[in-house]
XYZ file of C-alpha atoms in Angstrom:
705
model
C 54.065 -32.784 50.155
C 53.642 -36.556 50.263
C 51.652 -37.967 53.220
C 53.530 -39.534 56.028
C 53.113 -43.313 55.372
C 52.843 -45.938 58.061
C 51.830 -43.627 60.986
C 49.645 -45.253 63.613
C 46.793 -42.999 62.287
C 43.926 -41.833 64.323
C 41.185 -44.381 64.520
C 39.025 -42.592 67.005
C 35.419 -42.700 66.062
C 35.792 -45.577 63.744
C 34.116 -48.683 64.890
C 33.697 -52.279 63.645
C 31.589 -54.732 65.528
C 32.728 -58.268 66.175
C 30.230 -59.545 63.739
C 31.290 -57.229 61.073
C 34.932 -58.047 61.563
C 34.125 -61.860 61.500
C 32.299 -61.367 58.182
C 35.103 -59.454 56.749
C 37.661 -62.073 57.850
C 35.467 -64.775 56.249
C 35.192 -62.971 52.849
C 38.729 -61.712 52.442
C 41.072 -64.678 52.369
C 44.151 -63.199 54.053
C 42.634 -60.109 55.639
C 43.774 -61.503 59.102
C 47.468 -61.110 58.117
C 46.918 -57.505 57.048
C 45.216 -56.685 60.427
C 47.948 -58.542 62.368
C 50.479 -56.399 60.560
C 48.548 -53.209 61.249
C 45.827 -53.495 64.012
C 44.894 -49.869 63.526
C 43.095 -51.058 60.338
C 40.634 -53.251 62.172
C 37.846 -50.505 62.281
C 38.042 -50.483 58.431
C 37.732 -54.300 57.910
C 34.339 -53.814 56.317
C 35.889 -51.444 53.768
C 38.429 -54.019 52.833
C 35.707 -56.575 52.636
C 33.616 -54.396 50.254
C 36.520 -53.580 48.120
C 37.609 -57.250 47.836
C 34.076 -58.403 47.056
C 33.729 -55.798 44.344
C 36.928 -56.991 42.716
C 35.957 -60.607 43.158
C 32.452 -59.995 41.730
C 33.803 -58.137 38.717
C 36.188 -60.999 38.071
C 33.322 -63.509 38.344
C 31.183 -61.391 35.931
C 34.068 -61.224 33.460
C 34.255 -65.005 33.652
C 30.608 -65.584 33.168
C 30.123 -63.103 30.342
C 33.515 -63.041 28.520
C 35.057 -66.485 29.333
C 37.522 -65.111 31.844
C 39.978 -62.227 32.293
C 42.467 -63.893 29.882
C 39.955 -63.626 27.019
C 38.534 -60.294 28.099
C 42.083 -58.610 28.182
C 42.684 -59.507 24.518
C 40.469 -56.895 23.094
C 43.258 -55.732 20.656
C 42.799 -59.094 18.886
C 39.340 -58.184 17.574
C 38.867 -54.400 18.033
C 40.552 -52.044 15.586
C 41.549 -53.204 12.093
C 42.892 -56.600 11.373
C 44.120 -58.381 8.200
C 42.463 -61.803 7.922
C 44.156 -64.893 6.639
C 42.283 -64.723 3.430
C 43.483 -61.192 2.675
C 40.224 -59.563 3.853
C 39.909 -57.016 6.644
C 37.935 -57.444 9.918
C 37.094 -54.221 11.729
C 35.351 -53.649 15.062
C 34.649 -50.654 17.245
C 32.679 -49.701 20.400
C 30.807 -46.413 19.660
C 27.551 -46.550 21.594
C 26.649 -42.920 20.876
C 27.060 -43.229 17.084
C 24.229 -43.461 14.463
C 26.629 -44.856 11.958
C 30.273 -45.930 11.609
C 32.254 -46.145 8.479
C 35.897 -46.923 7.466
C 37.688 -44.755 4.925
C 41.348 -44.090 3.820
C 43.855 -44.455 1.096
C 42.407 -47.801 0.197
C 39.072 -46.436 -1.084
C 40.228 -43.033 -2.203
C 38.715 -41.421 1.055
C 35.204 -42.199 0.138
C 33.617 -41.533 3.623
C 30.639 -43.836 3.346
C 31.438 -46.781 1.031
C 32.365 -49.158 3.923
C 29.622 -48.916 6.538
C 29.980 -50.959 9.751
C 27.089 -53.233 10.922
C 25.608 -52.331 14.247
C 25.740 -55.049 16.886
C 24.455 -55.188 20.490
C 25.965 -53.153 23.361
C 27.188 -50.259 21.175
C 29.512 -52.343 19.137
C 30.005 -52.081 15.333
C 31.543 -54.590 12.919
C 32.829 -54.633 9.345
C 34.224 -57.282 7.092
C 35.743 -56.247 3.758
C 36.404 -59.326 1.524
C 39.810 -59.569 -0.159
C 40.630 -58.499 -3.673
C 40.241 -60.995 -6.400
C 43.989 -61.568 -6.503
C 43.939 -62.056 -2.676
C 46.359 -59.229 -2.271
C 46.221 -57.052 0.949
C 43.295 -54.690 0.867
C 44.850 -52.163 3.228
C 48.599 -52.385 2.766
C 51.224 -51.592 5.410
C 51.619 -47.820 5.782
C 48.169 -46.871 4.445
C 46.286 -43.965 6.145
C 42.929 -44.776 7.703
C 40.080 -42.931 9.367
C 36.868 -43.858 11.060
C 33.822 -41.751 9.988
C 31.303 -41.355 12.784
C 27.789 -40.102 12.166
C 26.642 -38.777 15.504
C 22.995 -38.861 16.805
C 22.728 -35.211 15.838
C 23.723 -36.015 12.283
C 27.191 -34.521 12.580
C 29.980 -36.254 10.624
C 33.167 -36.834 12.644
C 36.538 -38.131 11.485
C 38.224 -40.164 14.126
C 41.264 -42.403 14.881
C 40.375 -45.833 16.220
C 41.048 -46.097 19.962
C 42.800 -49.410 19.181
C 45.110 -47.873 16.505
C 48.608 -49.389 16.868
C 50.587 -46.792 15.001
C 49.812 -42.949 14.476
C 52.095 -40.261 13.144
C 52.107 -36.630 12.287
C 53.348 -35.393 8.983
C 55.298 -32.128 8.656
C 53.571 -29.199 10.233
C 50.156 -30.977 10.515
C 48.503 -30.315 13.762
C 46.669 -33.674 14.160
C 48.062 -37.192 14.006
C 47.209 -39.647 11.198
C 46.236 -43.266 11.764
C 48.599 -45.557 9.921
C 47.848 -49.321 9.356
C 50.906 -50.972 10.867
C 51.259 -54.428 9.328
C 54.881 -54.928 8.398
C 55.909 -58.028 6.241
C 58.552 -58.830 8.859
C 57.867 -57.830 12.492
C 60.579 -57.830 15.146
C 61.195 -61.294 16.586
C 62.428 -61.195 20.246
C 65.752 -62.982 20.724
C 66.230 -62.755 24.500
C 64.253 -64.101 27.408
C 62.984 -61.672 30.097
C 65.390 -61.246 33.091
C 64.549 -62.551 36.469
C 62.771 -60.232 38.862
C 65.547 -58.202 40.625
C 65.779 -58.653 44.377
C 66.787 -55.057 44.747
C 65.320 -52.638 42.128
C 67.604 -49.924 40.902
C 65.654 -47.900 38.357
C 66.909 -45.534 35.713
C 64.004 -43.371 34.821
C 64.317 -42.491 31.164
C 62.785 -40.459 28.325
C 63.974 -41.598 24.892
C 63.279 -38.190 23.143
C 65.664 -36.285 25.384
C 68.416 -38.839 25.563
C 70.722 -37.174 23.098
C 72.986 -34.161 23.610
C 71.761 -32.725 20.371
C 68.902 -30.259 20.155
C 66.436 -32.707 18.578
C 64.136 -35.649 19.395
C 66.343 -38.704 19.924
C 65.284 -42.118 18.614
C 64.698 -45.578 19.889
C 67.793 -46.539 18.030
C 69.865 -43.893 19.617
C 68.636 -44.944 23.041
C 69.415 -48.566 22.308
C 72.899 -48.032 21.021
C 74.065 -45.148 23.235
C 72.173 -44.955 26.410
C 71.529 -48.569 27.396
C 75.307 -49.367 27.619
C 75.617 -46.402 30.009
C 72.743 -47.557 32.157
C 74.308 -51.067 32.352
C 77.665 -49.631 33.260
C 76.097 -47.516 36.012
C 74.838 -50.649 37.590
C 71.015 -50.036 37.194
C 69.081 -53.123 36.673
C 65.792 -51.598 35.561
C 64.626 -48.771 33.282
C 61.352 -47.039 33.477
C 60.395 -45.595 30.036
C 58.363 -42.455 30.061
C 56.300 -40.912 27.287
C 56.048 -44.040 25.228
C 52.251 -44.176 24.781
C 51.522 -41.783 22.019
C 50.898 -38.221 23.039
C 50.180 -35.389 20.538
C 51.777 -32.768 22.791
C 55.459 -33.422 23.281
C 55.781 -30.900 26.072
C 53.217 -32.934 28.144
C 56.096 -35.220 29.045
C 54.012 -38.058 27.818
C 51.084 -37.602 30.314
C 48.409 -36.425 27.950
C 47.852 -39.704 26.076
C 45.972 -39.580 22.695
C 46.612 -43.151 21.378
C 46.912 -45.764 24.164
C 47.919 -48.713 21.923
C 50.485 -46.771 19.771
C 54.132 -46.500 20.714
C 55.216 -42.917 20.077
C 56.120 -42.488 16.443
C 58.293 -39.352 17.068
C 61.181 -41.721 18.298
C 60.769 -44.291 15.535
C 58.845 -47.465 14.680
C 57.196 -50.091 16.865
C 59.741 -52.562 15.759
C 62.617 -50.299 16.881
C 61.023 -50.034 20.384
C 60.782 -53.881 20.507
C 64.350 -53.969 19.652
C 65.202 -51.485 22.562
C 63.329 -53.661 25.021
C 64.891 -56.842 23.750
C 68.438 -55.348 23.918
C 67.862 -54.275 27.559
C 66.801 -57.861 28.337
C 69.973 -59.116 26.753
C 71.823 -56.888 29.295
C 69.686 -58.252 32.236
C 67.810 -54.992 32.489
C 64.121 -55.113 33.486
C 61.980 -52.584 31.407
C 58.960 -50.855 32.990
C 56.419 -48.626 31.129
C 55.190 -45.409 32.633
C 51.418 -46.189 32.046
C 48.930 -43.420 32.171
C 45.422 -44.852 32.880
C 44.408 -42.077 35.299
C 43.287 -39.633 32.585
C 43.446 -38.928 28.898
C 44.062 -36.035 26.504
C 41.041 -33.855 25.660
C 41.968 -34.156 21.928
C 39.095 -35.420 19.932
C 40.339 -35.608 16.310
C 43.357 -37.733 17.262
C 42.382 -38.718 20.770
C 39.593 -40.523 22.682
C 37.580 -37.529 23.662
C 34.158 -37.292 21.986
C 35.017 -40.371 20.058
C 31.341 -41.346 19.178
C 30.101 -37.723 19.368
C 29.242 -37.872 23.061
C 31.357 -36.851 25.997
C 30.593 -40.002 27.903
C 31.903 -42.810 25.652
C 35.074 -43.712 27.497
C 34.699 -41.063 30.184
C 32.360 -39.794 32.921
C 29.621 -37.443 31.782
C 29.621 -33.807 33.124
C 31.979 -32.353 35.606
C 33.011 -35.768 36.974
C 34.592 -36.543 33.459
C 37.098 -33.623 33.604
C 40.293 -33.137 35.839
C 40.271 -29.486 36.653
C 44.045 -29.085 37.185
C 45.103 -31.264 34.277
C 42.417 -30.184 31.786
C 42.001 -33.839 30.699
C 39.274 -36.480 30.635
C 38.705 -39.094 33.407
C 37.805 -42.646 32.620
C 34.491 -44.248 33.681
C 36.105 -47.273 35.282
C 32.804 -49.031 35.979
C 31.998 -49.181 32.231
C 32.308 -52.728 30.865
C 33.954 -51.654 27.689
C 36.298 -49.243 29.385
C 37.544 -52.044 31.599
C 38.067 -54.151 28.482
C 39.987 -51.258 26.844
C 42.324 -50.588 29.804
C 43.004 -54.111 30.827
C 43.641 -54.969 27.140
C 45.946 -52.056 27.013
C 47.922 -53.419 29.968
C 48.192 -56.773 28.307
C 49.164 -55.236 24.946
C 52.364 -53.625 26.277
C 53.283 -56.895 28.087
C 52.648 -59.125 25.206
C 53.480 -57.111 22.131
C 56.475 -55.133 23.386
C 57.734 -57.407 26.170
C 57.518 -54.888 28.972
C 58.163 -56.245 32.432
C 55.694 -54.233 34.266
C 54.465 -50.752 34.925
C 54.759 -47.563 36.932
C 51.130 -46.368 37.232
C 51.035 -42.629 36.944
C 48.501 -40.509 38.816
C 47.246 -43.214 41.190
C 46.189 -40.611 43.763
C 43.836 -39.004 41.224
C 42.358 -42.303 40.521
C 41.802 -43.360 44.146
C 39.651 -40.402 45.278
C 36.884 -38.507 43.865
C 38.549 -35.331 44.907
C 41.568 -36.553 42.954
C 43.879 -35.227 45.729
C 43.109 -31.593 44.634
C 43.671 -29.244 47.636
C 44.171 -32.275 49.990
C 46.971 -32.198 52.539
C 47.040 -35.831 53.521
C 48.061 -36.160 57.147
C 48.082 -39.948 57.487
C 44.787 -40.083 59.455
C 43.111 -43.381 58.365
C 39.853 -41.598 57.912
C 41.267 -40.000 54.828
C 41.638 -43.400 53.052
C 38.161 -44.808 53.604
C 34.603 -43.714 52.998
C 32.799 -41.811 50.276
C 35.765 -39.878 49.040
C 37.382 -43.135 47.705
C 36.554 -43.921 44.068
C 36.018 -47.740 44.416
C 35.309 -48.111 40.769
C 38.826 -46.969 40.035
C 40.159 -49.012 42.948
C 38.535 -52.151 41.531
C 40.155 -51.401 38.163
C 43.579 -51.121 39.962
C 43.023 -54.444 41.650
C 41.981 -56.007 38.317
C 45.071 -54.598 36.575
C 47.482 -55.852 39.241
C 45.738 -59.184 39.230
C 46.037 -59.444 35.442
C 49.775 -58.397 35.387
C 50.796 -60.817 38.069
C 48.700 -63.653 36.697
C 50.081 -63.322 33.186
C 53.757 -62.819 34.349
C 54.353 -63.496 38.030
C 57.744 -61.818 37.887
C 56.212 -58.535 36.604
C 56.561 -55.341 38.683
C 53.943 -52.715 39.373
C 54.682 -49.400 41.031
C 52.109 -46.891 42.363
C 52.705 -43.179 42.076
C 50.475 -42.250 45.139
C 51.062 -39.160 47.215
C 48.295 -39.965 49.681
C 50.015 -42.947 51.436
C 46.856 -45.128 51.196
C 47.273 -48.154 53.578
C 47.504 -51.559 51.854
C 47.832 -50.168 48.387
C 50.883 -52.335 48.104
C 49.553 -55.285 49.972
C 48.272 -58.456 48.209
C 44.788 -58.409 46.719
C 44.115 -61.546 48.851
C 44.491 -59.241 51.970
C 42.171 -56.724 50.535
C 45.098 -54.650 49.188
C 45.595 -52.869 45.930
C 48.099 -55.412 44.637
C 51.001 -53.157 43.803
C 54.596 -54.375 44.412
C 55.933 -50.921 45.287
C 54.957 -47.365 45.851
C 57.063 -44.248 45.269
C 58.329 -42.698 48.530
C 57.377 -39.290 47.350
C 58.089 -37.509 50.719
C 61.834 -38.093 50.407
C 62.576 -35.722 47.473
C 60.319 -33.158 49.152
C 62.412 -33.396 52.324
C 65.705 -32.828 50.503
C 64.441 -29.777 48.619
C 63.022 -28.273 51.868
C 66.452 -28.707 53.628
C 68.476 -27.170 50.707
C 65.936 -24.396 50.242
C 65.159 -23.433 53.842
C 67.915 -24.456 56.148
C 71.552 -23.834 56.729
C 73.741 -27.013 56.732
C 74.353 -26.684 60.448
C 70.597 -26.542 61.114
C 69.735 -29.841 59.394
C 67.930 -32.070 61.716
C 69.339 -35.627 61.612
C 66.475 -37.241 63.406
C 64.041 -35.756 60.839
C 66.077 -36.888 57.986
C 66.057 -40.476 59.387
C 62.339 -40.291 60.119
C 61.485 -39.224 56.575
C 63.756 -42.019 55.092
C 62.355 -44.746 57.298
C 58.747 -43.762 57.644
C 57.105 -46.344 55.599
C 54.502 -49.064 56.088
C 55.742 -52.436 57.226
C 55.703 -55.004 54.375
C 54.684 -52.520 51.832
C 57.770 -51.900 49.667
C 58.878 -48.356 48.620
C 60.984 -46.997 45.889
C 63.259 -44.318 47.358
C 64.566 -41.366 45.295
C 66.338 -38.157 45.998
C 64.899 -36.660 42.911
C 63.069 -37.716 39.804
C 61.925 -36.015 36.560
C 59.590 -33.716 38.543
C 62.505 -31.918 40.126
C 64.353 -31.631 36.745
C 61.527 -29.723 35.105
C 61.668 -26.054 34.386
C 60.282 -24.216 37.302
C 61.961 -26.475 39.712
C 65.612 -27.363 40.543
C 67.587 -30.468 40.598
C 69.632 -31.297 43.692
C 72.845 -30.270 41.823
C 71.322 -26.901 40.911
C 70.061 -26.310 44.437
C 73.582 -27.106 45.709
C 75.852 -25.409 43.009
C 73.550 -23.253 40.856
C 75.340 -20.901 38.462
C 78.893 -22.132 39.432
C 78.164 -25.450 37.635
C 78.837 -23.424 34.351
C 82.120 -21.930 35.442
C 83.808 -23.996 38.293
C 83.417 -27.718 37.244
C 86.841 -27.952 35.710
C 89.447 -30.039 37.529
C 92.111 -27.509 36.360
C 90.651 -24.926 38.742
C 90.739 -25.215 42.599
C 87.545 -26.327 44.354
C 85.345 -23.324 45.278
C 83.512 -23.639 48.568
C 80.178 -23.904 46.653
C 81.292 -26.625 44.298
C 83.076 -28.537 47.026
C 79.982 -28.562 49.250
C 77.793 -29.414 46.357
C 79.702 -32.448 45.079
C 80.068 -33.840 48.626
C 76.487 -33.326 49.604
C 75.136 -34.628 46.289
C 76.980 -37.992 46.942
C 75.828 -38.132 50.661
C 72.134 -37.416 49.795
C 71.947 -40.062 47.173
C 73.676 -42.768 49.223
C 71.647 -42.243 52.267
C 68.483 -42.271 50.269
C 69.562 -45.410 48.473
C 70.653 -47.224 51.624
C 67.942 -46.065 54.093
C 64.948 -44.974 52.141
C 63.310 -48.097 50.661
C 63.387 -51.474 49.023
C 64.130 -49.973 45.568
C 65.870 -46.854 44.276
C 65.125 -44.547 41.368
C 67.161 -41.991 39.557
C 66.174 -39.715 36.645
C 68.523 -39.901 33.653
C 71.372 -37.433 33.960
C 70.763 -36.481 37.551
C 73.299 -39.173 38.704
C 76.180 -36.873 37.550
C 74.553 -33.600 38.435
C 73.296 -32.644 35.014
C 73.864 -28.867 34.715
C 70.545 -27.781 33.106
C 66.912 -28.107 33.868
C 64.509 -29.835 31.462
C 62.182 -27.846 29.258
C 60.429 -29.207 26.139
C 59.913 -27.144 23.104
C 56.867 -24.879 23.470
C 55.649 -21.428 22.555
C 57.075 -20.019 25.813
C 60.689 -20.946 24.768
C 60.334 -20.336 21.089
C 60.064 -24.131 20.424
C 63.585 -24.728 21.472
C 65.120 -28.107 22.100
C 68.162 -26.588 23.863
C 66.870 -27.872 27.327
C 65.174 -31.014 26.048
C 68.371 -33.031 25.989
C 70.839 -34.854 28.221
C 74.552 -34.073 28.011
C 76.062 -37.491 28.809
C 79.267 -36.512 27.076
C 80.110 -34.276 30.158
C 80.906 -37.379 32.187
C 83.389 -38.598 29.413
C 85.414 -35.434 29.761
C 88.280 -36.098 32.104
C 88.845 -32.374 32.675
C 85.259 -31.894 34.241
C 84.099 -32.864 37.687
C 80.927 -34.357 36.525
C 82.825 -37.722 36.158
C 83.219 -37.848 39.897
C 79.481 -38.008 40.553
C 79.051 -40.458 37.831
C 81.660 -42.685 39.226
C 80.214 -42.565 42.670
C 76.680 -43.369 41.372
C 78.100 -46.375 39.530
C 80.023 -47.842 42.474
C 77.166 -47.257 44.852
C 74.831 -49.291 42.644
C 77.381 -52.042 42.033
C 78.045 -52.408 45.790
C 74.355 -52.768 46.340
C 74.366 -55.472 43.704
C 77.027 -57.457 45.583
C 75.559 -56.712 49.202
C 71.926 -56.439 48.560
C 70.790 -53.813 51.094
C 67.665 -53.006 49.116
C 66.351 -56.542 49.588
C 67.544 -56.687 53.303
C 65.232 -55.787 56.212
C 64.901 -52.164 57.192
C 68.039 -50.646 58.646
C 68.893 -50.559 62.314
C 69.704 -46.943 62.997
C 72.058 -46.656 65.975
C 72.906 -43.008 65.902
C 71.328 -39.714 64.802
C 73.344 -37.137 66.642
C 72.131 -33.509 66.205
C 75.184 -31.644 67.414
C 77.737 -33.822 65.658
C 75.531 -34.211 62.498
C 76.302 -38.048 62.450
C 73.909 -40.758 61.282
C 74.970 -44.359 61.528
C 73.029 -47.431 60.772
C 73.448 -51.072 59.764
C 71.795 -52.895 56.866
C 72.755 -56.054 54.968
C 75.651 -56.556 57.405
C 77.166 -53.175 56.346
C 77.869 -50.232 58.609
C 76.879 -46.911 57.114
C 78.257 -43.667 58.615
C 77.358 -40.200 57.491
C 78.931 -36.968 58.762
C 76.801 -34.059 57.591
C 78.650 -31.499 59.611
C 79.959 -28.680 57.422
C 83.222 -28.240 59.184
C 83.812 -30.759 61.994
C 85.785 -34.005 61.511
C 86.005 -36.507 64.273
C 89.044 -38.654 65.193
C 88.340 -42.033 67.018
C 84.570 -41.452 66.828
C 82.780 -44.387 68.462
C 80.112 -46.067 66.384
C 77.895 -48.845 67.582
C 77.538 -52.191 65.765
C 75.628 -55.356 66.354
C 78.254 -57.487 64.581
C 81.659 -58.089 66.096
C 84.641 -58.455 63.982
C 87.143 -56.770 61.644
C 85.886 -53.917 59.311
C 87.239 -52.339 56.130
C 86.088 -49.475 54.033
C 84.266 -50.620 50.986
C 82.846 -47.092 49.808
C 84.135 -43.671 50.735
C 82.699 -40.612 49.262
C 85.879 -38.762 50.068
C 87.900 -40.908 47.718
C 89.779 -39.088 44.864
C 87.871 -40.886 42.127
C 84.632 -39.378 43.455
C 86.023 -35.749 43.865
C 86.803 -36.145 47.434
C 89.747 -35.044 49.632
C 91.406 -38.363 50.184
C 91.491 -38.078 53.946
C 90.988 -41.758 54.685
C 93.437 -44.673 54.260
C 91.532 -47.562 52.747
C 93.985 -50.119 54.056
C 92.994 -49.274 57.672
C 91.391 -52.192 59.591
C 88.779 -51.240 62.212
C 88.244 -53.797 65.065
C 85.126 -53.850 67.127
C 85.219 -54.048 70.869
C 82.735 -55.569 73.284
C 81.870 -52.071 74.268
C 78.160 -51.296 74.324
C 77.337 -48.057 72.517
C 73.988 -46.643 71.358
C 72.187 -49.904 72.359
C 74.451 -51.936 70.237
C 76.585 -54.760 71.965
C 79.798 -53.759 70.172
C 81.394 -50.632 68.858
C 84.475 -49.426 66.887
C 86.475 -46.225 66.660
C 86.496 -44.398 63.261
C 87.946 -41.330 61.701
C 85.055 -39.500 60.019
C 86.004 -36.346 58.149
C 83.317 -33.691 57.635
C 80.841 -34.078 54.723
C 81.705 -37.683 54.266
C 79.717 -40.933 53.828
C 81.455 -44.210 54.575
C 80.323 -47.897 54.120
C 82.323 -50.441 56.251
C 82.057 -54.177 55.797
C 82.697 -56.837 58.379
C 85.412 -58.861 56.600
C 84.938 -61.724 59.081
C 81.529 -62.440 57.491
C 81.174 -64.269 54.191
C 80.608 -62.142 51.203
């Protein structure tokens, strides 16, 4: 379970002298602002000072030795294989453990040693191959290539360049092939990047599973068929998973083998660029799910053992392996690893036009224990000291600095379960520099309630606490469920709510069963209260918005390599005879109302009521009045609800409406007038009819839109 964020954690025993505090304030430009926001962090001022100085010193070193981070992060312009203007080929690699490096491929009939690299300083190798006499391209587009590495033990190894921009697997081959990607006509972007959204509504997406057919879907399919749905649903951002090339499809894209290659199983690099460009034309921001927390253990088509040693890109020994993920861990203090990872960040921004990143596995990066076996309580001692991997933290700060320097409107999101303070504070305050963190405790809470408690035993105060428990001025992405809950072995909210009846009782031609009725009503309520109360952004995994009836399971030996569950059945929402359309309609109108009213970019909600017996939660945000009745059976006539804004109110969203699969118990022409009657510490109040299992949003029509 995710750590509680923003708790006034225990600081007992932590001390910071006046001299140490003054020194930290002098070194970190805006540390005073962070400590003013959270005085409990004062004992840890020297930690923030040390972190900031390490970041600043690394940035200075890059400037002195590489001409600045701008130049340093362009490694892909020289490393790898490049066609020169004269038709020749320039090649460069970093292989410090190699005794010899050679280039081979179709172009030289796979002679392994005819093109040796020249050894340079600092483990680098360089090769220039002059052009043919007719100045034609030496290595044409689509040619296969390999690096040949002679290790110090004399072993001959065939490798793919870490900087390879396109790799693919033919037929039943186990390993991927490195393909020279140098098309005569590369895709030209037609549309400018959209402005940074004020309220982020993210549609978490996986290209490969985006078709209802039992096959791997393509970039083209996603562009033509899924992007219009996302736009219609009111999402202004997509987060693309499993784009960085990964040999094992069932890894969900989290075991990366080629960091600079867009996955070829969905199509070509140019088709991915078209996808991003088309999204931009719709005003949709596009984020990449970037995996810099670990890498696949594959050696023949991955980074592992690239130069014949286990410590080229990774830590040597046990520190270089993640025990749970069975993958390799980067040596973030290594100069060339920094170049590789920062260049990778820039590559996806520049070459493909991505607008930012969701950084996967940040908890694993932040701590030497990688979060394994840790039950983060929120005690500040857990976030400082020797358990923190400050090499990785320095890289995180450099990556965020680079992203926001290159493109100030870019967005970075941290997947961190620990709740580290200041991770989403500006670097100038000593923070990590992320824009948002995922509010990972929220889906855990909903699953716990559905799994362990009867509806009448739900604790309203605990729900509100979980949804509002976040650090002040550190923005969160709220979500009721993500891809994690959709995977086989877990259950989506819809499955927890309706289970097997989803297969038999979702037809509008049959009466509501108690299970389906409860499921549809609570599905809407859970998503709306999470959207409205849980953060400064909202995320949904593709298909979950309409209660996708099946789990997600990629083809693997355990399921006979079946694609049956590696798909999304969007067509279910298009069938007027099925109730999935109701959930889809509600999700669309919820998002579009947020677009108009902007509650995600408004200050945190003022919660006026969390009544345990009545199961009522009421709060105000963005001048809207939100009312939730979670009671399984009780409806309330003339229920008094507090408000801080006097005036006339009307219903603008009603989960009980017919178009959302509700029971039509409310008249939307009704006008509600506030009275100067103090209630629940609010100066005004109004009387409302609130049916059971209903969520309402009321707008004060006396206020401007």
